[in-house]
Amino acid sequence: MLARRPLLADTPRPMAIRLLPEDVASQVAAGEVVERPASVVKELVENSLDAGAKRIEVTIRRGGASYIRVVDDGSGMDRDDALLCLERHATSKIRTGLDLAAIMTLGFRGEALPSIASVSRFRLTTRPHDALAGTEVAVAGGKIEHVRDSGEAPGTQIEVRSLFYNLPGRRKFLRTEATETSHVAHQLQLQAIGHPGAGFVFVNDDAVVYQAPPAGSLLERIRDLCGAAMAEQLLEVPGFAADGIGIRGYIGKPGVSRATRAQELVFLNGRAVENSGIYFALREAYHTALMKGRHPVTFLVIDMDPAAVDVNVHPAKREVRFRDPAALREAVVESVRKTIETGRAGWSPNARAEPPPLPPPAKTFPAQAAPPLIDEKEQVVLRRDWSLLPRQDIPPAPAPAVTADPPPAGGFKILGVLGKLYILMENASGLVLVDQHAAHERILFEELRRRMEDQGVPAQRLLIPFTIQSTPRDSDWITQNLATLTKMGIGIEPFGAGVHKIDALPQFIRAGDPQQFLRDVIEELRGVSSQSSKMRLGEDVIATTVCRHAVKANDYLREPELVRLIQDLMACELPYCCPHGRPTLIQISYADLEKKFGRKP
Ligand code: ADP
Ligand code: MG
């Protein structure tokens, strides 16, 4: 049997309130700012950048847990400041509460240095450029051990040893050295890309990982840090400005994507930020150029009035709030979408500047030995399913030449068909593989969308209307967007609480599962900001749905049909990926081949 607890002892009593000793308070604050070695590197490098450094050298050992050093050639500090900067809430970057409303610097909280110094063995050496000598301050676990003159070069050097040595609980949370190192590397990469004008050196366990000189441009910096192959996969976002928002940078070509957000980089006034609204806008802008569940590659640089954004949301300053998130989203969508649409002209993902001097393939393969284009026995005539649309109203677009001779610049020569699915082609850069069905889908999709844009979406009355029941949230959304849905050829009206009646669907939709189709439409459209985007996205959903039904597997094409398919594909707005974001074309350049055959290291 349970003993009954005495009533009196149960009564809560007030507990004595005490102010925390300064070092404990710092450790508490450190818990928010200093999560792992990468956060130390972030704070120190931000300080260097705020101090106007043009060269920043970061050295770590054993993932940063045992040693971190950041050396800069920035303004440096005199002795008074070198001591003051270790006090909590000591900062040179803001003075009044008003300044907080428009932060121009990366730091402003005055918490990083005291926090770091309270959880490590810390040494600061600093010297202003016009001073004869510098100052060295050593701190351990928040307590100053010594202050003395030092003869280091002008600038600031901070060493952080034995991170969390006095917080064993925290230290236990650190991951393997390799993981912590990769966090540091990522953090530093963000800073270096956000500030191409500063030079960065990264040394890990006594090996130089990279030495990025001050770069003339963002692209140069991307090339230095992420490699030339990455730079070639990017489109430049031409400078865009509206409503005091500037957008520029580089984004992955359609079809370029990643499984994580690790390369979806967004910089706001020089600060790497994570913001779901911006991510959403990017997804909306890419739309069919991005596979479901994948993330785009971006180096998006947003510049805006610091008063229009609040960076004082999160101690690590990664999250931000915008005064007008809708305007920003529109700006991102518009600039990125334009970039993707105009970027098609330069398709050639792996094209090298100068084609390698290889003999033309025609000499290596005599004409009669060339593989047959198609397997005659198994061949069936393709039902051009996309002829469900009248083709005559589509003006013939200028397409690159498809010939039997060596390909002219920008043209293709069809070599054959692999596995009855992949069309092999040669272009000036090397080999091009085309996924026949993905190509097919893209062509059909664009024809359909063009028709909808010209003539609206024809609706088809249903013989038997049906109803859908939705959650209150979905139902509200539908009610507010009836006009848009109607324009998309969906006849829909309220039919009681949470229920809508559907009596017409877009003509092209084969009503296999109209309920599911509607749910797809609603899900796609719900997050979209503007009415015009909604309409366009709606058309895309309809067109992708139609394509999914219309394109068949295992269609064998005769040569003229192959030529036609390639011409139609290259005339598309976005020829290089299907409406679901999968690639239609893959380039394997001569350089890639040379590498594979070991001709080049
Ligand atoms: P915050 O950056 O938020 O001001 P910190 O604790 O990071 O707070 O730094 C405190 C102050 O120390 C800064 O405001 C700046 O004046 C000075 N400081 C820190 N690091 C450097 C540096 N590398 N070079 C020059 N001054 C620095
Ligand atoms: Mg700082």
XYZ file of C-alpha atoms and ligand atoms in Angstrom:
629
model
C 0.000 0.000 0.000
C 1.195 3.516 -0.777
C 2.039 5.685 2.197
C 0.027 8.876 2.331
C 2.326 11.903 1.931
C 2.156 14.403 4.781
C 0.143 17.390 3.659
C 2.221 20.063 5.318
C 5.551 19.165 3.770
C 3.859 19.319 0.393
C 3.155 23.014 0.616
C 5.597 24.879 -1.657
C 7.871 27.376 0.057
C 9.567 30.365 -1.560
C 13.151 29.667 -2.487
C 15.879 32.183 -1.867
C 16.717 34.175 -5.049
C 20.357 35.016 -5.620
C 22.237 36.774 -8.404
C 24.514 34.332 -10.199
C 28.239 34.931 -9.877
C 29.537 36.571 -13.063
C 31.466 33.487 -14.240
C 28.442 31.229 -13.840
C 26.250 33.741 -15.660
C 28.774 33.720 -18.516
C 28.716 29.953 -18.656
C 24.945 30.033 -18.880
C 25.125 32.530 -21.732
C 27.861 30.447 -23.312
C 25.424 27.576 -23.461
C 23.456 29.530 -26.035
C 26.277 31.036 -28.053
C 28.918 28.314 -27.904
C 27.429 25.035 -28.873
C 30.495 23.461 -30.458
C 33.859 24.402 -31.977
C 32.131 25.621 -35.138
C 30.244 28.249 -33.135
C 33.512 29.545 -31.686
C 34.943 29.831 -35.182
C 31.803 31.597 -36.358
C 31.893 34.201 -33.597
C 35.622 34.853 -33.900
C 35.542 35.181 -37.676
C 32.535 37.501 -37.454
C 34.528 39.678 -35.086
C 37.470 39.707 -37.493
C 35.208 40.732 -40.363
C 33.578 43.437 -38.244
C 37.094 44.682 -37.447
C 37.682 45.160 -41.181
C 40.115 42.273 -41.601
C 41.324 41.505 -45.138
C 43.101 38.321 -44.168
C 41.746 35.777 -41.698
C 43.561 32.598 -40.805
C 41.729 29.838 -38.960
C 43.613 26.918 -37.466
C 42.006 24.014 -35.649
C 43.273 20.817 -34.115
C 41.313 17.699 -33.307
C 38.024 19.045 -34.577
C 38.581 22.304 -32.710
C 37.922 20.798 -29.311
C 41.573 20.903 -28.369
C 42.668 24.021 -30.271
C 41.210 26.876 -32.308
C 43.135 29.925 -33.429
C 41.850 32.856 -35.446
C 44.348 35.458 -36.609
C 43.268 38.617 -38.413
C 44.785 41.827 -39.712
C 41.814 43.923 -38.610
C 41.718 47.048 -36.462
C 43.086 45.452 -33.297
C 42.322 46.785 -29.808
C 44.181 48.908 -27.310
C 44.790 47.609 -23.801
C 41.612 49.035 -22.275
C 39.446 47.507 -24.976
C 41.305 44.210 -24.811
C 40.164 43.925 -21.213
C 36.738 45.424 -21.699
C 35.835 43.102 -24.575
C 35.882 40.210 -22.117
C 33.126 41.750 -20.015
C 29.616 40.600 -20.731
C 27.529 42.993 -22.827
C 30.623 44.949 -23.806
C 30.474 45.863 -27.477
C 31.746 48.619 -29.739
C 29.045 47.912 -32.307
C 25.867 49.380 -30.875
C 25.318 52.104 -28.313
C 21.630 52.582 -27.819
C 18.451 50.601 -28.145
C 17.812 52.529 -31.351
C 20.923 51.009 -32.938
C 19.404 47.613 -32.325
C 16.728 48.447 -34.866
C 19.236 48.620 -37.715
C 22.230 46.342 -37.206
C 25.023 47.021 -39.680
C 27.600 44.642 -38.209
C 27.730 40.875 -37.828
C 28.024 41.101 -34.040
C 26.200 43.343 -31.602
C 25.391 41.292 -28.521
C 28.720 41.684 -26.763
C 28.481 38.125 -25.521
C 30.739 35.983 -27.665
C 34.175 36.686 -26.223
C 33.209 36.456 -22.523
C 31.185 33.335 -23.278
C 34.023 31.607 -25.098
C 36.555 32.690 -22.463
C 34.381 31.264 -19.710
C 34.390 27.743 -21.140
C 37.974 27.385 -22.379
C 41.618 28.335 -21.884
C 41.613 31.545 -23.818
C 44.353 33.844 -25.052
C 43.812 37.155 -26.792
C 46.679 39.025 -28.416
C 45.834 42.280 -30.106
C 47.477 45.402 -31.415
C 46.098 48.446 -33.226
C 47.961 49.322 -36.417
C 49.376 52.570 -35.042
C 50.501 51.125 -31.692
C 54.093 50.233 -30.908
C 53.203 47.227 -28.780
C 50.222 45.010 -28.315
C 48.455 43.406 -25.384
C 48.121 39.802 -24.415
C 45.354 38.631 -22.083
C 45.145 35.051 -20.863
C 41.921 33.742 -19.335
C 40.999 30.310 -18.016
C 37.424 29.388 -17.305
C 36.482 33.088 -17.249
C 39.222 34.158 -14.813
C 41.956 36.466 -16.065
C 45.358 34.860 -15.511
C 47.661 37.521 -16.843
C 47.791 40.698 -18.900
C 51.056 41.736 -20.524
C 52.669 43.464 -23.484
C 53.044 41.462 -26.616
C 54.938 41.945 -29.833
C 52.597 40.337 -32.347
C 51.790 41.931 -35.696
C 48.957 44.498 -35.851
C 45.560 42.865 -35.724
C 44.084 40.320 -33.385
C 44.856 36.725 -32.586
C 42.641 34.592 -30.406
C 43.492 31.104 -29.233
C 40.924 28.826 -27.662
C 42.265 25.665 -26.056
C 40.445 22.780 -24.368
C 36.936 23.923 -25.156
C 34.462 22.992 -22.391
C 37.306 21.677 -20.185
C 35.402 23.022 -17.179
C 32.005 21.753 -18.405
C 32.471 18.002 -18.723
C 28.759 17.570 -19.461
C 29.063 19.843 -22.490
C 32.235 18.226 -23.691
C 30.515 14.868 -23.770
C 28.068 16.225 -26.320
C 30.782 16.898 -28.852
C 30.769 14.505 -31.790
C 33.717 12.807 -33.407
C 36.630 14.917 -34.524
C 35.665 14.387 -38.138
C 32.123 15.640 -37.522
C 33.235 18.696 -35.583
C 35.823 19.449 -38.264
C 33.187 19.316 -40.962
C 30.992 21.722 -38.987
C 33.893 24.121 -38.685
C 34.661 23.782 -42.385
C 31.040 24.477 -43.291
C 30.850 27.489 -41.007
C 34.038 28.931 -42.417
C 32.878 28.304 -45.944
C 29.729 30.307 -45.226
C 31.778 33.229 -43.949
C 34.209 33.057 -46.849
C 31.437 32.996 -49.438
C 29.578 35.758 -47.637
C 32.720 37.927 -47.757
C 34.637 37.267 -50.954
C 36.634 40.476 -50.453
C 38.521 39.010 -47.481
C 41.211 36.366 -47.802
C 40.750 33.141 -45.831
C 43.197 30.446 -44.828
C 42.033 27.240 -43.196
C 44.484 24.915 -41.489
C 43.311 21.637 -39.985
C 45.641 19.432 -37.947
C 48.666 21.218 -39.416
C 47.558 20.741 -43.023
C 46.451 23.691 -45.127
C 42.923 22.889 -46.318
C 42.644 25.975 -48.468
C 44.090 29.369 -49.013
C 41.512 31.615 -50.625
C 42.994 34.966 -51.610
C 40.766 38.042 -51.507
C 38.527 37.352 -54.491
C 37.485 39.831 -57.131
C 34.036 38.294 -57.330
C 31.642 35.913 -55.677
C 32.050 33.436 -58.531
C 35.799 33.431 -58.075
C 35.309 32.666 -54.399
C 32.852 29.871 -55.183
C 35.355 28.420 -57.648
C 38.147 28.617 -55.072
C 36.131 26.953 -52.325
C 33.704 24.631 -54.077
C 35.680 23.834 -57.207
C 35.372 24.609 -60.890
C 32.893 21.775 -61.436
C 30.448 23.441 -59.055
C 30.940 26.841 -60.668
C 30.022 25.347 -64.039
C 26.700 24.115 -62.702
C 25.589 27.609 -61.786
C 23.566 30.368 -63.402
C 24.178 33.964 -62.491
C 21.242 35.773 -60.937
C 21.366 39.125 -62.677
C 21.138 42.018 -60.246
C 17.543 42.512 -59.210
C 16.196 45.368 -57.143
C 12.678 46.177 -55.991
C 11.173 47.603 -52.826
C 14.611 48.280 -51.398
C 15.566 44.616 -51.787
C 18.566 43.677 -53.880
C 19.077 40.101 -55.038
C 22.083 38.671 -56.846
C 24.366 35.683 -56.713
C 24.417 32.237 -58.334
C 21.983 29.350 -58.418
C 22.170 25.784 -59.695
C 21.025 25.117 -63.227
C 17.739 23.256 -63.484
C 18.292 19.617 -62.675
C 21.114 20.432 -60.235
C 19.951 19.513 -56.745
C 21.042 18.061 -53.420
C 19.472 15.764 -50.884
C 20.054 18.281 -48.086
C 20.097 22.017 -47.594
C 23.873 22.034 -47.161
C 24.372 23.924 -50.434
C 21.240 26.043 -50.288
C 23.081 29.114 -49.084
C 21.426 32.441 -48.503
C 23.289 35.544 -47.381
C 21.495 38.519 -45.982
C 23.590 41.651 -45.673
C 26.690 39.456 -45.498
C 25.255 37.084 -42.916
C 24.459 33.438 -43.705
C 20.834 32.974 -42.686
C 18.324 30.163 -42.481
C 14.819 31.261 -43.236
C 11.959 29.010 -44.178
C 10.201 31.784 -46.085
C 13.202 32.175 -48.375
C 13.573 28.418 -48.799
C 9.938 28.258 -49.731
C 10.335 31.033 -52.285
C 13.288 29.197 -53.841
C 11.271 26.014 -54.140
C 8.411 27.948 -55.691
C 10.758 29.595 -58.167
C 12.360 26.334 -59.249
C 9.115 24.437 -59.234
C 9.287 21.863 -62.021
C 13.014 22.330 -62.312
C 13.485 20.633 -58.946
C 12.738 17.056 -58.034
C 10.401 16.442 -55.122
C 12.255 16.113 -51.848
C 15.443 17.645 -53.266
C 16.962 21.026 -52.473
C 18.401 23.560 -54.850
C 22.012 24.700 -54.866
C 22.110 28.435 -54.254
C 24.522 31.180 -53.402
C 21.882 33.838 -53.085
C 22.944 37.262 -51.897
C 20.219 39.509 -50.531
C 20.936 43.095 -49.611
C 18.337 45.159 -47.837
C 17.871 48.023 -45.442
C 19.054 46.697 -42.054
C 16.055 48.420 -40.491
C 13.746 46.078 -42.433
C 15.122 42.967 -40.788
C 15.460 41.842 -37.193
C 18.551 39.727 -36.582
C 18.136 39.765 -32.828
C 16.005 36.621 -32.759
C 18.464 33.882 -31.970
C 21.693 34.041 -29.923
C 23.637 32.558 -32.808
C 21.966 35.116 -35.141
C 21.164 32.494 -37.750
C 17.462 33.180 -37.757
C 16.061 36.473 -38.907
C 12.662 38.109 -39.082
C 11.559 40.371 -41.885
C 9.335 43.386 -41.637
C 7.786 42.497 -44.986
C 8.315 38.798 -45.644
C 5.865 38.770 -48.560
C 7.791 41.421 -50.504
C 11.023 39.528 -49.987
C 9.465 36.285 -51.101
C 8.090 37.853 -54.254
C 11.495 39.335 -55.019
C 13.228 35.980 -54.556
C 10.670 34.130 -56.652
C 10.804 36.663 -59.455
C 14.565 36.965 -59.666
C 15.226 33.233 -59.423
C 12.490 32.280 -61.849
C 13.767 34.771 -64.419
C 17.257 33.394 -63.995
C 16.116 29.846 -64.591
C 14.045 30.768 -67.609
C 16.688 32.837 -69.327
C 19.488 30.520 -68.277
C 18.480 27.887 -70.807
C 20.423 29.533 -73.611
C 23.739 28.399 -72.242
C 23.037 24.717 -71.730
C 26.259 22.840 -71.572
C 26.748 21.679 -67.996
C 30.247 20.328 -68.387
C 31.490 22.296 -71.342
C 35.147 23.166 -71.003
C 36.521 26.388 -72.349
C 38.585 24.684 -75.021
C 37.596 21.307 -76.427
C 40.467 18.829 -76.104
C 42.294 18.019 -79.339
C 40.796 14.589 -80.038
C 40.314 13.154 -83.524
C 36.704 13.507 -84.658
C 34.773 10.331 -83.834
C 33.819 9.879 -87.494
C 37.410 8.803 -88.196
C 37.477 6.239 -85.442
C 34.176 4.648 -86.432
C 33.727 4.013 -90.157
C 30.191 4.821 -91.240
C 29.121 1.237 -91.953
C 30.261 0.069 -88.514
C 28.110 2.605 -86.726
C 25.545 0.934 -84.469
C 22.029 0.811 -85.902
C 19.798 3.543 -84.622
C 17.054 1.200 -83.598
C 16.342 -2.468 -83.336
C 14.218 -2.964 -86.445
C 12.581 -6.174 -85.256
C 11.346 -4.864 -81.986
C 10.388 -1.534 -83.300
C 6.856 -0.322 -82.961
C 5.649 2.965 -84.247
C 5.406 5.551 -81.569
C 1.987 6.878 -80.868
C 2.801 10.521 -80.538
C 0.683 10.941 -77.503
C 1.402 14.581 -77.324
C -0.511 15.024 -80.549
C -3.556 15.272 -78.311
C -2.690 18.918 -78.700
C -2.958 20.573 -82.089
C 0.621 21.256 -83.115
C -0.019 23.722 -85.878
C -0.573 26.662 -83.516
C 2.898 26.329 -82.076
C 5.388 28.422 -84.014
C 8.462 26.438 -84.992
C 11.170 27.576 -82.608
C 14.708 28.017 -83.821
C 16.395 24.797 -82.811
C 20.012 23.726 -82.881
C 20.857 21.734 -85.960
C 20.696 17.945 -85.691
C 22.856 16.467 -88.395
C 24.684 13.388 -89.514
C 27.965 15.292 -89.942
C 30.169 16.289 -87.041
C 28.083 18.619 -84.891
C 28.334 22.333 -85.517
C 28.779 24.623 -82.549
C 25.656 24.421 -80.408
C 24.350 21.484 -82.468
C 23.974 17.775 -81.901
C 24.625 14.663 -83.919
C 22.577 11.607 -83.076
C 24.737 8.503 -82.665
C 22.212 5.898 -81.652
C 19.889 4.635 -78.964
C 21.033 2.785 -75.876
C 18.807 0.271 -74.155
C 15.833 1.499 -76.208
C 15.624 4.445 -73.842
C 18.664 6.684 -73.986
C 19.485 8.633 -77.089
C 23.220 9.018 -77.578
C 24.365 12.244 -79.152
C 27.579 14.033 -79.850
C 28.044 17.751 -79.384
C 31.059 20.010 -79.379
C 31.837 19.185 -75.750
C 31.546 15.404 -75.996
C 28.787 12.895 -75.406
C 25.200 13.773 -74.558
C 22.721 11.220 -73.216
C 19.035 11.984 -73.522
C 16.375 10.236 -71.500
C 13.755 9.777 -74.182
C 10.806 9.713 -71.821
C 11.905 12.603 -69.690
C 12.388 14.580 -72.909
C 8.978 13.528 -74.112
C 7.385 14.650 -70.885
C 9.052 18.039 -70.956
C 7.849 18.699 -74.520
C 4.310 17.666 -73.746
C 4.307 19.685 -70.556
C 5.390 22.889 -72.211
C 2.966 22.534 -75.090
C 0.153 22.042 -72.672
C 1.141 24.962 -70.528
C 1.528 27.244 -73.519
C -1.978 26.351 -74.568
C -3.355 27.048 -71.146
C -1.597 30.396 -71.054
C -3.056 31.362 -74.431
C -6.536 30.053 -74.084
C -7.065 29.418 -70.416
C -7.807 25.998 -69.105
C -10.867 24.518 -70.742
C -13.197 22.965 -68.197
C -15.149 19.817 -68.753
C -18.464 19.400 -66.948
C -18.777 16.210 -64.989
C -21.795 14.040 -65.584
C -21.914 13.245 -61.923
C -20.526 15.958 -59.627
C -18.787 14.802 -56.501
C -17.932 16.376 -53.165
C -14.745 16.557 -51.182
C -14.499 16.876 -47.455
C -11.512 18.767 -46.145
C -9.979 19.946 -42.908
C -11.062 23.416 -41.745
C -7.711 24.820 -42.857
C -7.925 23.346 -46.370
C -11.543 24.263 -46.605
C -10.843 27.921 -45.769
C -8.108 27.967 -48.309
C -10.387 26.583 -51.011
C -13.098 29.113 -50.229
C -10.628 31.982 -50.488
C -9.243 30.710 -53.761
C -12.398 29.735 -55.602
C -11.721 32.249 -58.377
C -8.230 30.925 -59.073
C -9.423 27.334 -59.055
C -12.239 28.164 -61.449
C -9.761 29.777 -63.821
C -7.870 26.518 -63.774
C -10.872 24.702 -65.100
C -11.959 23.338 -61.744
C -15.669 23.946 -61.136
C -15.911 24.122 -57.380
C -18.315 25.640 -54.863
C -18.974 25.467 -51.109
C -21.394 22.707 -50.158
C -21.768 22.894 -46.390
C -19.247 22.940 -43.570
C -15.870 21.662 -44.770
C -17.425 20.243 -47.931
C -17.054 21.439 -51.522
C -18.841 20.280 -54.622
C -16.846 19.693 -57.793
C -18.778 19.738 -61.046
C -16.066 20.385 -63.585
C -12.420 19.443 -64.073
C -9.760 20.610 -66.521
C -10.445 19.000 -69.844
C -7.111 17.217 -70.076
C -7.387 15.423 -66.799
C -8.366 11.823 -67.126
C -10.438 11.496 -64.038
C -8.748 8.405 -62.698
C -8.714 9.778 -59.189
C -10.121 13.304 -59.278
C -10.090 13.580 -55.487
C -6.383 12.899 -55.387
C -5.814 15.320 -58.237
C -7.592 18.069 -56.295
C -5.627 17.351 -53.168
C -2.402 17.600 -55.170
C -3.490 20.931 -56.604
C -4.410 22.327 -53.203
C -1.252 21.107 -51.572
C 0.932 22.634 -54.284
C -0.869 25.946 -54.266
C -1.434 26.503 -50.598
C 1.912 28.039 -49.717
C 2.164 30.239 -52.773
C 2.241 33.939 -52.110
C 0.814 35.821 -55.043
C -2.244 35.243 -57.197
C -0.199 35.287 -60.402
C 2.163 32.630 -59.059
C -0.814 30.562 -58.014
C -2.236 30.571 -61.488
C 1.040 29.580 -63.015
C 1.697 26.896 -60.455
C -1.814 25.580 -60.980
C -1.164 25.226 -64.674
C 2.037 23.425 -63.875
C 0.229 20.982 -61.613
C -2.365 20.275 -64.255
C 0.249 19.850 -66.929
C 2.430 17.534 -64.820
C -0.600 15.452 -63.957
C -1.518 15.115 -67.593
C 2.036 14.245 -68.555
C 2.236 11.529 -65.978
C -0.703 9.835 -67.623
C 0.214 10.537 -71.184
C 3.794 9.379 -71.484
C 4.313 5.709 -72.046
C 7.300 3.541 -71.440
C 9.087 1.637 -74.194
C 8.250 3.689 -77.204
C 10.744 3.041 -79.975
C 11.527 5.926 -82.227
C 12.644 5.948 -85.858
C 15.415 8.315 -86.773
C 13.235 11.166 -88.068
C 11.238 10.946 -84.890
C 14.389 11.079 -82.807
C 15.481 14.161 -84.680
C 12.084 15.719 -84.165
C 12.131 14.851 -80.472
C 15.510 16.479 -79.982
C 14.464 19.552 -81.931
C 11.270 19.869 -79.948
C 13.189 19.397 -76.730
C 15.757 22.037 -77.518
C 12.968 24.441 -78.393
C 11.568 24.096 -74.864
C 11.958 26.789 -72.261
C 13.644 24.375 -69.890
C 14.968 21.556 -72.043
C 17.280 20.049 -69.472
C 14.827 18.578 -67.032
C 11.450 16.908 -67.112
C 8.465 18.512 -65.363
C 9.341 16.537 -62.231
C 12.836 17.970 -62.143
C 14.669 14.889 -63.347
C 17.350 15.603 -65.941
C 16.512 15.027 -69.606
C 20.057 15.515 -70.835
C 23.370 14.487 -69.359
C 26.609 15.778 -70.761
C 29.736 13.658 -70.530
C 32.505 15.905 -71.723
C 35.730 14.921 -73.420
C 37.484 16.006 -70.243
C 35.336 13.589 -68.218
C 36.165 10.810 -70.651
C 39.847 11.584 -70.563
C 39.749 11.413 -66.818
C 37.923 8.078 -66.899
C 40.422 6.621 -69.369
C 43.319 7.870 -67.328
C 44.631 10.091 -70.124
C 44.680 13.012 -67.728
C 45.310 12.925 -63.967
P 30.083 41.717 -30.336
O 30.781 41.177 -31.534
O 28.672 41.297 -30.280
O 30.279 43.186 -30.134
P 31.993 40.148 -28.896
O 32.023 39.603 -27.528
O 32.102 39.189 -30.009
O 30.716 41.021 -29.033
O 33.182 41.184 -29.017
C 33.241 42.280 -28.127
C 33.979 43.444 -28.714
O 35.351 43.134 -28.836
C 33.551 43.826 -30.096
O 32.459 44.709 -30.075
C 34.791 44.486 -30.656
O 34.848 45.847 -30.296
C 35.924 43.795 -29.941
N 36.539 42.734 -30.786
C 36.279 41.430 -30.745
N 37.026 40.746 -31.635
C 37.778 41.660 -32.277
C 38.759 41.588 -33.321
N 39.083 40.426 -33.899
N 39.324 42.727 -33.739
C 39.013 43.916 -33.160
N 38.089 44.044 -32.170
C 37.484 42.944 -31.724
Mg 31.120 39.202 -31.912
